mmCIF file of C-alpha atoms in Angstrom:
data_model
loop_
_atom_site.group_PDB
_atom_site.id
_atom_site.type_symbol
_atom_site.label_atom_id
_atom_site.label_comp_id
_atom_site.label_asym_id
_atom_site.label_seq_id
_atom_site.Cartn_x
_atom_site.Cartn_y
_atom_site.Cartn_z
ATOM 1 C CA MET U 17 -15.828 -104.035 -26.424
ATOM 2 C CA ALA U 18 -18.792 -103.919 -24.001
ATOM 3 C CA ARG U 19 -20.183 -107.277 -22.990
ATOM 4 C CA ILE U 20 -23.630 -107.925 -24.448
ATOM 5 C CA VAL U 21 -26.078 -109.081 -21.787
ATOM 6 C CA LYS U 22 -28.968 -111.248 -22.854
ATOM 7 C CA PRO U 23 -32.234 -110.050 -21.244
ATOM 8 C CA LEU U 24 -33.833 -112.349 -18.716
ATOM 9 C CA THR U 25 -37.035 -114.218 -19.448
ATOM 10 C CA ASN U 26 -40.013 -114.669 -17.175
ATOM 11 C CA THR U 27 -39.181 -118.343 -16.882
ATOM 12 C CA GLU U 28 -35.567 -117.641 -15.832
ATOM 13 C CA VAL U 29 -36.697 -115.203 -13.191
ATOM 14 C CA SER U 30 -39.443 -117.464 -11.861
ATOM 15 C CA LYS U 31 -37.224 -120.574 -11.700
ATOM 16 C CA ALA U 32 -34.141 -118.877 -10.226
ATOM 17 C CA LYS U 33 -33.283 -120.999 -7.157
ATOM 18 C CA ALA U 34 -31.803 -119.842 -3.870
ATOM 19 C CA LYS U 35 -28.203 -120.752 -3.100
ATOM 20 C CA GLU U 36 -26.014 -120.640 -0.024
ATOM 21 C CA LYS U 37 -24.907 -117.145 -1.016
ATOM 22 C CA GLU U 38 -26.932 -114.438 -2.715
ATOM 23 C CA TYR U 39 -26.207 -113.900 -6.401
ATOM 24 C CA ASN U 40 -27.276 -111.587 -9.229
ATOM 25 C CA LEU U 41 -28.828 -112.285 -12.624
ATOM 26 C CA ALA U 42 -28.210 -109.448 -15.100
ATOM 27 C CA ASP U 43 -30.991 -108.157 -17.373
ATOM 28 C CA GLY U 44 -28.825 -105.487 -19.023
ATOM 29 C CA GLN U 45 -28.432 -101.687 -18.825
ATOM 30 C CA GLY U 46 -27.889 -101.830 -15.074
ATOM 31 C CA LEU U 47 -30.953 -103.895 -14.132
ATOM 32 C CA GLN U 48 -30.229 -106.973 -11.998
ATOM 33 C CA LEU U 49 -32.216 -109.577 -10.125
ATOM 34 C CA ARG U 50 -30.683 -110.403 -6.755
ATOM 35 C CA VAL U 51 -31.602 -113.851 -5.438
ATOM 36 C CA LYS U 52 -31.110 -114.230 -1.680
ATOM 37 C CA PRO U 53 -30.483 -117.450 0.313
ATOM 38 C CA ASN U 54 -34.004 -117.244 1.748
ATOM 39 C CA GLY U 55 -35.452 -117.353 -1.785
ATOM 40 C CA SER U 56 -36.548 -113.697 -2.037
ATOM 41 C CA LYS U 57 -35.815 -111.932 -5.322
ATOM 42 C CA LEU U 58 -35.096 -108.206 -5.501
ATOM 43 C CA TRP U 59 -34.715 -106.000 -8.565
ATOM 44 C CA LEU U 60 -31.738 -103.625 -8.372
ATOM 45 C CA PHE U 61 -30.541 -100.843 -10.631
ATOM 46 C CA ASN U 62 -26.757 -100.607 -10.649
ATOM 47 C CA TYR U 63 -25.392 -97.276 -11.873
ATOM 48 C CA SER U 64 -22.564 -94.766 -11.585
ATOM 49 C CA ARG U 65 -23.407 -91.635 -9.594
ATOM 50 C CA PRO U 66 -23.171 -88.512 -11.813
ATOM 51 C CA VAL U 67 -20.926 -86.510 -9.457
ATOM 52 C CA THR U 68 -18.763 -88.985 -7.551
ATOM 53 C CA LYS U 69 -18.779 -91.693 -10.290
ATOM 54 C CA LYS U 70 -19.066 -94.295 -7.547
ATOM 55 C CA ARG U 71 -21.131 -97.378 -8.234
ATOM 56 C CA ALA U 72 -24.431 -97.675 -6.382
ATOM 57 C CA ASN U 73 -27.424 -99.975 -6.224
ATOM 58 C CA LEU U 74 -30.968 -98.641 -6.143
ATOM 59 C CA SER U 75 -33.899 -100.862 -5.239
ATOM 60 C CA VAL U 76 -36.475 -101.192 -8.012
ATOM 61 C CA GLY U 77 -38.895 -103.556 -6.266
ATOM 62 C CA GLN U 78 -39.393 -107.170 -5.230
ATOM 63 C CA PHE U 79 -40.383 -109.939 -7.601
ATOM 64 C CA PRO U 80 -43.132 -111.036 -8.268
ATOM 65 C CA ASP U 81 -44.851 -107.844 -7.002
ATOM 66 C CA THR U 82 -42.646 -105.958 -9.442
ATOM 67 C CA SER U 83 -42.731 -107.731 -12.787
ATOM 68 C CA ILE U 84 -39.956 -107.738 -15.383
ATOM 69 C CA ALA U 85 -41.919 -105.251 -17.480
ATOM 70 C CA LEU U 86 -42.368 -102.816 -14.557
ATOM 71 C CA ALA U 87 -38.729 -103.220 -13.488
ATOM 72 C CA ARG U 88 -37.556 -102.390 -17.030
ATOM 73 C CA LYS U 89 -39.881 -99.374 -17.179
ATOM 74 C CA THR U 90 -38.394 -98.071 -13.935
ATOM 75 C CA ARG U 91 -34.855 -98.717 -15.268
ATOM 76 C CA THR U 92 -35.666 -96.598 -18.324
ATOM 77 C CA ALA U 93 -36.890 -93.749 -16.104
ATOM 78 C CA TYR U 94 -33.705 -93.898 -14.022
ATOM 79 C CA ARG U 95 -31.512 -93.877 -17.135
ATOM 80 C CA GLU U 96 -33.360 -90.805 -18.398
ATOM 81 C CA LEU U 97 -32.550 -89.041 -15.128
ATOM 82 C CA LEU U 98 -28.879 -90.027 -15.444
ATOM 83 C CA ALA U 99 -28.816 -88.605 -18.978
ATOM 84 C CA GLN U 100 -29.660 -85.262 -17.325
ATOM 85 C CA ASN U 101 -26.944 -85.746 -14.657
ATOM 86 C CA ILE U 102 -29.607 -86.331 -12.013
ATOM 87 C CA ASP U 103 -28.879 -89.008 -9.437
ATOM 88 C CA PRO U 104 -32.002 -91.237 -9.263
ATOM 89 C CA GLN U 105 -31.472 -91.815 -5.537
ATOM 90 C CA HIS U 106 -31.406 -88.061 -4.837
ATOM 91 C CA TYR U 107 -34.477 -87.579 -7.017
ATOM 92 C CA ILE U 108 -36.413 -90.232 -5.100
ATOM 93 C CA ASP U 109 -35.322 -88.841 -1.732
ATOM 94 C CA GLU U 110 -36.466 -85.329 -2.654
ATOM 95 C CA ARG U 111 -39.771 -86.598 -4.019
ATOM 96 C CA ASN U 112 -40.402 -88.652 -0.879
ATOM 97 C CA ALA U 113 -39.498 -85.695 1.340
ATOM 98 C CA THR U 114 -41.971 -83.502 -0.531
ATOM 99 C CA ALA U 115 -44.676 -86.145 -0.289
ATOM 100 C CA LEU U 116 -43.990 -86.595 3.425
ATOM 101 C CA GLU U 117 -44.136 -82.846 4.008
ATOM 102 C CA GLU U 118 -47.481 -82.625 2.214
ATOM 103 C CA THR U 119 -48.797 -85.566 4.226
ATOM 104 C CA ASN U 120 -47.660 -83.970 7.474
ATOM 105 C CA ARG U 121 -49.435 -80.730 6.546
ATOM 106 C CA THR U 122 -52.684 -81.983 7.955
ATOM 107 C CA PHE U 123 -55.713 -79.834 8.717
ATOM 108 C CA LEU U 124 -54.820 -79.903 12.417
ATOM 109 C CA PHE U 125 -51.190 -78.929 11.784
ATOM 110 C CA VAL U 126 -52.101 -76.021 9.493
ATOM 111 C CA THR U 127 -54.998 -74.910 11.707
ATOM 112 C CA GLU U 128 -52.687 -74.691 14.708
ATOM 113 C CA GLN U 129 -50.302 -72.518 12.669
ATOM 114 C CA TRP U 130 -53.171 -70.287 11.545
ATOM 115 C CA PHE U 131 -54.514 -70.017 15.078
ATOM 116 C CA GLU U 132 -51.183 -68.797 16.448
ATOM 117 C CA LEU U 133 -51.507 -65.797 14.118
ATOM 118 C CA LYS U 134 -55.249 -65.373 14.621
ATOM 119 C CA ARG U 135 -54.988 -65.152 18.395
ATOM 120 C CA THR U 136 -52.754 -62.061 18.079
ATOM 121 C CA THR U 137 -55.599 -60.155 16.404
ATOM 122 C CA VAL U 138 -58.443 -60.931 18.830
ATOM 123 C CA THR U 139 -59.022 -60.905 22.564
ATOM 124 C CA GLU U 140 -58.051 -63.898 24.662
ATOM 125 C CA LYS U 141 -61.710 -64.744 25.180
ATOM 126 C CA THR U 142 -62.523 -64.573 21.463
ATOM 127 C CA ALA U 143 -59.493 -66.733 20.689
ATOM 128 C CA GLY U 144 -60.745 -69.320 23.174
ATOM 129 C CA ASP U 145 -64.225 -69.289 21.625
ATOM 130 C CA ILE U 146 -62.779 -69.749 18.128
ATOM 131 C CA TRP U 147 -60.604 -72.688 19.125
ATOM 132 C CA ARG U 148 -63.394 -74.430 21.060
ATOM 133 C CA LEU U 149 -65.642 -74.182 17.986
ATOM 134 C CA ILE U 150 -62.980 -75.677 15.709
ATOM 135 C CA GLU U 151 -61.980 -78.321 18.231
ATOM 136 C CA ARG U 152 -65.568 -79.463 18.683
ATOM 137 C CA TYR U 153 -66.817 -79.557 15.103
ATOM 138 C CA LEU U 154 -63.830 -79.766 12.732
ATOM 139 C CA ILE U 155 -60.790 -81.377 14.344
ATOM 140 C CA PRO U 156 -62.409 -84.791 15.056
ATOM 141 C CA GLN U 157 -63.109 -85.443 11.352
ATOM 142 C CA LEU U 158 -60.713 -83.169 9.442
ATOM 143 C CA GLY U 159 -57.750 -83.124 11.858
ATOM 144 C CA PRO U 160 -55.624 -85.954 10.383
ATOM 145 C CA ILE U 161 -56.453 -85.239 6.717
ATOM 146 C CA PRO U 162 -53.754 -83.554 4.569
ATOM 147 C CA MET U 163 -54.831 -80.072 3.479
ATOM 148 C CA LEU U 164 -54.348 -80.980 -0.193
ATOM 149 C CA GLU U 165 -57.033 -83.671 0.113
ATOM 150 C CA ILE U 166 -59.733 -81.484 1.651
ATOM 151 C CA GLN U 167 -62.527 -80.644 -0.781
ATOM 152 C CA ALA U 168 -65.910 -78.912 -0.509
ATOM 153 C CA PRO U 169 -68.187 -82.022 -0.679
ATOM 154 C CA GLN U 170 -66.321 -83.591 2.226
ATOM 155 C CA VAL U 171 -66.665 -80.476 4.404
ATOM 156 C CA ILE U 172 -70.305 -79.970 3.429
ATOM 157 C CA SER U 173 -71.113 -83.497 4.648
ATOM 158 C CA ILE U 174 -69.587 -82.592 8.026
ATOM 159 C CA LEU U 175 -71.614 -79.382 8.360
ATOM 160 C CA ARG U 176 -74.951 -80.769 7.146
ATOM 161 C CA PRO U 177 -75.874 -82.443 10.493
ATOM 162 C CA ILE U 178 -75.177 -79.156 12.303
ATOM 163 C CA GLU U 179 -77.463 -77.356 9.865
ATOM 164 C CA ALA U 180 -80.132 -80.041 10.332
ATOM 165 C CA LYS U 181 -80.189 -79.293 14.077
ATOM 166 C CA GLY U 182 -80.996 -75.675 13.282
ATOM 167 C CA SER U 183 -77.606 -74.352 14.450
ATOM 168 C CA LEU U 184 -77.317 -72.032 11.454
ATOM 169 C CA GLU U 185 -75.208 -69.417 13.224
ATOM 170 C CA THR U 186 -72.701 -72.150 14.122
ATOM 171 C CA VAL U 187 -72.555 -73.269 10.476
ATOM 172 C CA LYS U 188 -71.993 -69.667 9.413
ATOM 173 C CA ARG U 189 -69.107 -69.236 11.866
ATOM 174 C CA LEU U 190 -67.545 -72.567 10.865
ATOM 175 C CA CYS U 191 -67.656 -71.588 7.175
ATOM 176 C CA GLN U 192 -65.950 -68.327 8.095
ATOM 177 C CA ARG U 193 -63.171 -70.049 10.048
ATOM 178 C CA LEU U 194 -62.690 -72.712 7.367
ATOM 179 C CA ASN U 195 -62.178 -70.005 4.767
ATOM 180 C CA GLU U 196 -59.708 -68.186 6.995
ATOM 181 C CA ILE U 197 -57.723 -71.387 7.506
ATOM 182 C CA MET U 198 -57.784 -72.251 3.800
ATOM 183 C CA GLY U 199 -56.848 -68.675 2.940
ATOM 184 C CA TYR U 200 -53.830 -68.981 5.225
ATOM 185 C CA ALA U 201 -52.896 -72.310 3.627
ATOM 186 C CA THR U 202 -53.155 -70.790 0.146
ATOM 187 C CA ASN U 203 -51.031 -67.764 0.998
ATOM 188 C CA ALA U 204 -48.465 -70.014 2.696
ATOM 189 C CA GLY U 205 -48.164 -72.145 -0.444
ATOM 190 C CA ILE U 206 -49.539 -75.258 1.261
ATOM 191 C CA VAL U 207 -52.478 -75.567 -1.155
ATOM 192 C CA HIS U 208 -52.787 -74.135 -4.651
ATOM 193 C CA ALA U 209 -56.247 -72.630 -4.193
ATOM 194 C CA ASN U 210 -59.044 -72.427 -1.648
ATOM 195 C CA PRO U 211 -61.653 -75.110 -2.508
ATOM 196 C CA LEU U 212 -64.064 -73.781 0.142
ATOM 197 C CA THR U 213 -64.407 -70.196 -1.111
ATOM 198 C CA ASN U 214 -68.201 -70.034 -1.411
ATOM 199 C CA ILE U 215 -69.111 -73.022 0.722
ATOM 200 C CA LYS U 216 -71.502 -70.965 2.860
ATOM 201 C CA GLU U 217 -73.808 -70.563 -0.149
ATOM 202 C CA VAL U 218 -75.026 -74.184 0.075
ATOM 203 C CA PHE U 219 -76.389 -73.753 3.601
ATOM 204 C CA LYS U 220 -79.444 -72.011 4.992
ATOM 205 C CA LYS U 221 -78.667 -68.536 6.247
ATOM 206 C CA PRO U 222 -79.374 -67.604 9.866
ATOM 207 C CA ILE U 223 -81.947 -64.861 10.385
ATOM 208 C CA SER U 224 -80.203 -61.708 11.566
ATOM 209 C CA THR U 225 -81.439 -60.478 14.922
ATOM 210 C CA HIS U 226 -80.426 -57.243 16.604
ATOM 211 C CA MET U 227 -78.962 -57.297 20.080
ATOM 212 C CA PRO U 228 -81.898 -56.903 22.543
ATOM 213 C CA THR U 229 -81.945 -53.366 23.907
ATOM 214 C CA ILE U 230 -84.272 -50.599 25.082
ATOM 215 C CA GLU U 231 -84.768 -46.928 24.265
ATOM 216 C CA PRO U 232 -82.895 -44.351 26.393
ATOM 217 C CA LYS U 233 -86.228 -43.046 27.695
ATOM 218 C CA GLN U 234 -86.879 -46.495 29.191
ATOM 219 C CA LEU U 235 -83.827 -46.338 31.474
ATOM 220 C CA PRO U 236 -85.790 -45.082 34.527
ATOM 221 C CA GLU U 237 -88.125 -48.059 34.229
ATOM 222 C CA PHE U 238 -85.138 -50.407 33.966
ATOM 223 C CA PHE U 239 -83.493 -48.875 37.040
ATOM 224 C CA SER U 240 -86.733 -49.286 38.954
ATOM 225 C CA ALA U 241 -86.727 -53.031 38.196
ATOM 226 C CA PHE U 242 -82.978 -53.135 38.776
ATOM 227 C CA GLN U 243 -83.287 -51.682 42.282
ATOM 228 C CA ARG U 244 -86.106 -54.059 43.224
ATOM 229 C CA THR U 245 -84.154 -57.174 42.195
ATOM 230 C CA ASN U 246 -81.871 -59.011 44.601
ATOM 231 C CA ILE U 247 -78.494 -58.540 42.905
ATOM 232 C CA LYS U 248 -75.074 -58.707 44.574
ATOM 233 C CA LEU U 249 -73.400 -55.364 45.134
ATOM 234 C CA VAL U 250 -70.349 -56.053 42.937
ATOM 235 C CA THR U 251 -72.642 -57.097 40.085
ATOM 236 C CA ARG U 252 -74.702 -53.889 40.491
ATOM 237 C CA TYR U 253 -71.547 -51.825 40.254
ATOM 238 C CA LEU U 254 -70.375 -53.827 37.235
ATOM 239 C CA ILE U 255 -73.624 -53.212 35.329
ATOM 240 C CA GLU U 256 -73.541 -49.492 36.066
ATOM 241 C CA TRP U 257 -69.848 -49.310 35.170
ATOM 242 C CA GLN U 258 -70.511 -50.953 31.808
ATOM 243 C CA LEU U 259 -73.439 -48.626 31.148
ATOM 244 C CA HIS U 260 -71.421 -45.476 31.969
ATOM 245 C CA SER U 261 -68.314 -46.570 30.041
ATOM 246 C CA LEU U 262 -70.121 -47.957 26.939
ATOM 247 C CA THR U 263 -67.754 -50.921 26.972
ATOM 248 C CA ARG U 264 -68.289 -54.517 25.927
ATOM 249 C CA SER U 265 -69.015 -57.116 28.594
ATOM 250 C CA PHE U 266 -65.514 -58.611 28.726
ATOM 251 C CA GLU U 267 -63.841 -55.197 28.793
ATOM 252 C CA ALA U 268 -65.979 -54.098 31.743
ATOM 253 C CA ALA U 269 -65.731 -57.378 33.678
ATOM 254 C CA SER U 270 -61.938 -57.455 33.330
ATOM 255 C CA THR U 271 -61.339 -53.906 34.580
ATOM 256 C CA ALA U 272 -58.067 -53.853 36.523
ATOM 257 C CA TRP U 273 -57.118 -51.304 39.175
ATOM 258 C CA GLU U 274 -53.721 -50.869 37.542
ATOM 259 C CA ASP U 275 -55.436 -49.544 34.395
ATOM 260 C CA ILE U 276 -57.283 -46.834 36.328
ATOM 261 C CA ASP U 277 -55.497 -43.459 36.374
ATOM 262 C CA LEU U 278 -57.358 -41.474 39.025
ATOM 263 C CA GLU U 279 -55.015 -38.492 38.828
ATOM 264 C CA ASN U 280 -55.743 -37.922 35.138
ATOM 265 C CA LYS U 281 -59.268 -39.328 35.335
ATOM 266 C CA VAL U 282 -58.828 -41.923 32.623
ATOM 267 C CA TRP U 283 -59.319 -45.673 32.267
ATOM 268 C CA LYS U 284 -56.705 -47.116 29.915
ATOM 269 C CA ILE U 285 -57.765 -50.493 28.491
ATOM 270 C CA PRO U 286 -54.831 -52.508 27.072
ATOM 271 C CA ALA U 287 -55.018 -53.635 23.431
ATOM 272 C CA GLU U 288 -55.145 -57.333 24.347
ATOM 273 C CA LYS U 289 -58.508 -56.832 26.069
ATOM 274 C CA MET U 290 -60.087 -54.973 23.162
ATOM 275 C CA LYS U 291 -62.029 -56.630 20.340
ATOM 276 C CA LYS U 292 -60.023 -54.839 17.638
ATOM 277 C CA LYS U 293 -56.688 -55.190 19.459
ATOM 278 C CA ARG U 294 -56.241 -51.434 19.833
ATOM 279 C CA PRO U 295 -55.763 -49.728 23.213
ATOM 280 C CA HIS U 296 -58.741 -47.658 24.324
ATOM 281 C CA ARG U 297 -59.030 -44.694 26.670
ATOM 282 C CA ILE U 298 -62.208 -43.767 28.520
ATOM 283 C CA PRO U 299 -62.676 -40.484 30.430
ATOM 284 C CA LEU U 300 -63.674 -41.094 34.043
ATOM 285 C CA THR U 301 -66.780 -39.060 34.805
ATOM 286 C CA GLY U 302 -67.936 -37.984 38.256
ATOM 287 C CA PRO U 303 -70.365 -40.891 38.708
ATOM 288 C CA MET U 304 -67.709 -43.355 37.538
ATOM 289 C CA LEU U 305 -65.193 -41.994 40.053
ATOM 290 C CA GLU U 306 -67.853 -42.238 42.752
ATOM 291 C CA LEU U 307 -68.558 -45.847 41.766
ATOM 292 C CA LEU U 308 -64.855 -46.689 42.065
ATOM 293 C CA GLU U 309 -64.744 -45.158 45.548
ATOM 294 C CA ASN U 310 -67.765 -47.206 46.567
ATOM 295 C CA ILE U 311 -66.249 -50.490 45.436
ATOM 296 C CA ARG U 312 -62.715 -49.766 46.679
ATOM 297 C CA PRO U 313 -63.369 -51.258 50.173
ATOM 298 C CA ILE U 314 -64.464 -54.468 48.462
ATOM 299 C CA SER U 315 -61.753 -54.906 45.830
ATOM 300 C CA GLY U 316 -59.210 -52.106 46.251
ATOM 301 C CA HIS U 317 -56.690 -54.585 47.675
ATOM 302 C CA ARG U 318 -57.132 -56.946 44.739
ATOM 303 C CA HIS U 319 -56.087 -56.893 41.086
ATOM 304 C CA TRP U 320 -59.576 -56.771 39.561
ATOM 305 C CA VAL U 321 -62.090 -54.012 40.230
ATOM 306 C CA PHE U 322 -64.969 -56.488 39.862
ATOM 307 C CA PRO U 323 -63.728 -59.782 41.360
ATOM 308 C CA SER U 324 -65.451 -63.100 40.805
ATOM 309 C CA ASP U 325 -67.741 -64.174 43.609
ATOM 310 C CA ARG U 326 -66.444 -67.761 43.490
ATOM 311 C CA ASP U 327 -62.755 -66.894 43.192
ATOM 312 C CA PRO U 328 -61.805 -63.263 44.021
ATOM 313 C CA ARG U 329 -58.414 -63.833 42.361
ATOM 314 C CA LYS U 330 -60.263 -63.834 39.029
ATOM 315 C CA HIS U 331 -62.422 -61.130 37.508
ATOM 316 C CA ALA U 332 -66.189 -61.477 37.169
ATOM 317 C CA SER U 333 -67.491 -63.483 34.233
ATOM 318 C CA GLU U 334 -68.660 -61.492 31.240
ATOM 319 C CA GLN U 335 -71.966 -63.344 31.598
ATOM 320 C CA THR U 336 -72.496 -62.047 35.131
ATOM 321 C CA ALA U 337 -74.138 -58.808 33.998
ATOM 322 C CA ASN U 338 -76.335 -60.639 31.475
ATOM 323 C CA ALA U 339 -77.596 -63.086 34.076
ATOM 324 C CA ALA U 340 -78.401 -60.293 36.519
ATOM 325 C CA ILE U 341 -80.245 -58.240 33.882
ATOM 326 C CA GLY U 342 -82.255 -61.348 33.036
ATOM 327 C CA ARG U 343 -83.377 -61.633 36.670
ATOM 328 C CA THR U 344 -84.768 -58.087 36.588
ATOM 329 C CA GLY U 345 -87.431 -59.238 34.139
ATOM 330 C CA TYR U 346 -85.572 -57.958 31.079
ATOM 331 C CA ARG U 347 -84.541 -61.349 29.699
ATOM 332 C CA GLY U 348 -84.882 -61.180 25.922
ATOM 333 C CA VAL U 349 -85.494 -57.427 26.170
ATOM 334 C CA LEU U 350 -82.067 -56.117 27.158
ATOM 335 C CA THR U 351 -78.564 -57.583 27.293
ATOM 336 C CA ALA U 352 -75.381 -56.224 28.785
ATOM 337 C CA HIS U 353 -74.003 -55.643 25.302
ATOM 338 C CA GLY U 354 -77.274 -53.926 24.354
ATOM 339 C CA MET U 355 -76.508 -51.174 26.886
ATOM 340 C CA ARG U 356 -73.973 -49.826 24.384
ATOM 341 C CA SER U 357 -76.858 -49.284 21.976
ATOM 342 C CA ILE U 358 -78.751 -47.265 24.594
ATOM 343 C CA GLY U 359 -75.770 -44.945 24.932
ATOM 344 C CA SER U 360 -75.240 -44.699 21.189
ATOM 345 C CA THR U 361 -78.879 -43.798 20.604
ATOM 346 C CA ALA U 362 -78.949 -41.208 23.400
ATOM 347 C CA LEU U 363 -75.727 -39.518 22.281
ATOM 348 C CA ASN U 364 -76.747 -39.402 18.630
ATOM 349 C CA GLU U 365 -80.199 -38.048 19.516
ATOM 350 C CA GLN U 366 -78.539 -35.353 21.601
ATOM 351 C CA GLY U 367 -76.609 -34.275 18.495
ATOM 352 C CA PHE U 368 -73.069 -35.243 19.486
ATOM 353 C CA ASN U 369 -70.590 -35.648 16.625
ATOM 354 C CA LYS U 370 -70.858 -39.132 15.106
ATOM 355 C CA ASP U 371 -67.067 -39.566 15.156
ATOM 356 C CA LEU U 372 -67.026 -38.946 18.920
ATOM 357 C CA VAL U 373 -69.792 -41.487 19.497
ATOM 358 C CA GLU U 374 -68.038 -44.107 17.360
ATOM 359 C CA ALA U 375 -64.758 -43.453 19.192
ATOM 360 C CA ALA U 376 -66.529 -43.853 22.545
ATOM 361 C CA LEU U 377 -67.816 -47.251 21.356
ATOM 362 C CA SER U 378 -64.274 -48.153 20.184
ATOM 363 C CA HIS U 379 -65.555 -48.774 16.670
ATOM 364 C CA ILE U 380 -63.077 -48.741 13.787
ATOM 365 C CA ASP U 381 -63.817 -46.581 10.751
ATOM 366 C CA GLU U 382 -64.965 -48.807 7.876
ATOM 367 C CA ASN U 383 -63.288 -46.467 5.382
ATOM 368 C CA GLU U 384 -59.722 -47.813 5.157
ATOM 369 C CA ILE U 385 -58.241 -44.638 3.650
ATOM 370 C CA ARG U 386 -59.915 -42.411 6.221
ATOM 371 C CA ARG U 387 -58.855 -44.774 9.006
ATOM 372 C CA ALA U 388 -55.229 -44.686 7.819
ATOM 373 C CA TYR U 389 -55.071 -40.898 8.172
ATOM 374 C CA ASN U 390 -57.327 -40.437 11.184
ATOM 375 C CA ARG U 391 -55.438 -41.886 14.164
ATOM 376 C CA THR U 392 -57.010 -39.742 16.915
ATOM 377 C CA ASP U 393 -59.315 -41.184 19.562
ATOM 378 C CA TYR U 394 -60.909 -37.748 20.237
ATOM 379 C CA PHE U 395 -60.215 -38.214 23.941
ATOM 380 C CA GLU U 396 -60.414 -34.542 24.965
ATOM 381 C CA GLN U 397 -63.569 -33.957 22.892
ATOM 382 C CA ARG U 398 -65.188 -37.039 24.434
ATOM 383 C CA ILE U 399 -64.815 -35.781 28.013
ATOM 384 C CA PRO U 400 -67.873 -33.459 27.978
ATOM 385 C CA MET U 401 -69.856 -35.991 25.940
ATOM 386 C CA MET U 402 -69.234 -38.789 28.437
ATOM 387 C CA ALA U 403 -70.011 -36.402 31.299
ATOM 388 C CA TRP U 404 -73.385 -35.675 29.675
ATOM 389 C CA TRP U 405 -74.061 -39.405 29.295
ATOM 390 C CA SER U 406 -73.208 -40.138 32.939
ATOM 391 C CA THR U 407 -75.495 -37.313 34.054
ATOM 392 C CA TYR U 408 -78.284 -38.744 31.884
ATOM 393 C CA ILE U 409 -77.812 -42.157 33.544
ATOM 394 C CA SER U 410 -77.786 -40.630 37.041
ATOM 395 C CA LYS U 411 -81.009 -38.722 36.396
ATOM 396 C CA SER U 412 -82.637 -41.875 34.997
ATOM 397 C CA LYS U 413 -81.565 -43.759 38.101
ATOM 398 C CA VAL U 414 -83.127 -41.145 40.373
ATOM 399 C CA ARG U 415 -86.372 -41.183 38.395
ATOM 400 C CA GLY U 416 -86.391 -44.977 38.590
#
């Protein structure tokens, strides 16, 4: 016959004195109060493990922080687990591990995971710009916070001071990156839903401005100012190269000799240098080949076609062309990137096929279905078009 244990009273627990050796006071159904020689009192749950049937003690809490009532409530919960053949110790360990994992999944931790994927889809420069933006504005305040605890009001309070300074484009970009990070966290099962979905709607919207550019017919006037301005030779060649090739600033500045195929008259830009992470081929026209011959004595023995003035082992900065154009008197009127628009306008006005012009600009078709089936870059068809464009530039230069 099982021994009947009389439940402890508050008085018995409170007045239990320390002895030379620790001892237990039973409360029944596995709950015990262990009194240690130093006077501390610890609640223990003594039970038989469901699988091994070995006896084990599980800490319930220390008295008086854990009262008799709370200790008995915990005992009941443990007994309910045992009734389902669940070891309370294993249950607690798994719950703690889950809680620890969620705590460790901080904004910084998840953002670093997201960034490792993001950087494979953009150029190295763009990846650097993205990380610097996040590191400056988000990591200091959100970095140590678990993703599950991040909510819209908290993020809005971080972005409000940036908005107040008038940096609306920065706020827009931060909202975009925050949604990408939260989207990654949602798809990875780290959070249940994205709490920042429409966060951009609570901020003022930046006024869209087109990239400063000029009309094709204004090229002679630009070349006239260009030739009068004191600009270093390598920079002059870089600007003309970018204009002829219709490339973006980084793509032009980072031109490498190893990517130039003179025999087949083609410049092959690797995918990692391109904005959309797709390799791009550009036909080398007569004026472009002449430009390469002119700069060969300067950089032909180096890796980069347009080496940096400060460190020839590096390529020119993508801001080099912009700065030089600004010195010609065209600051706010034309940018290096805006030269692509000049070419686009001229080619479209001349009646060239829109697909050829878009391919020359390395634009990706917005129509996903059409893009999936149309994999050509129209290289052969672009050869006469690019030759026409180079001739147009050369004539404008002469008239300037």
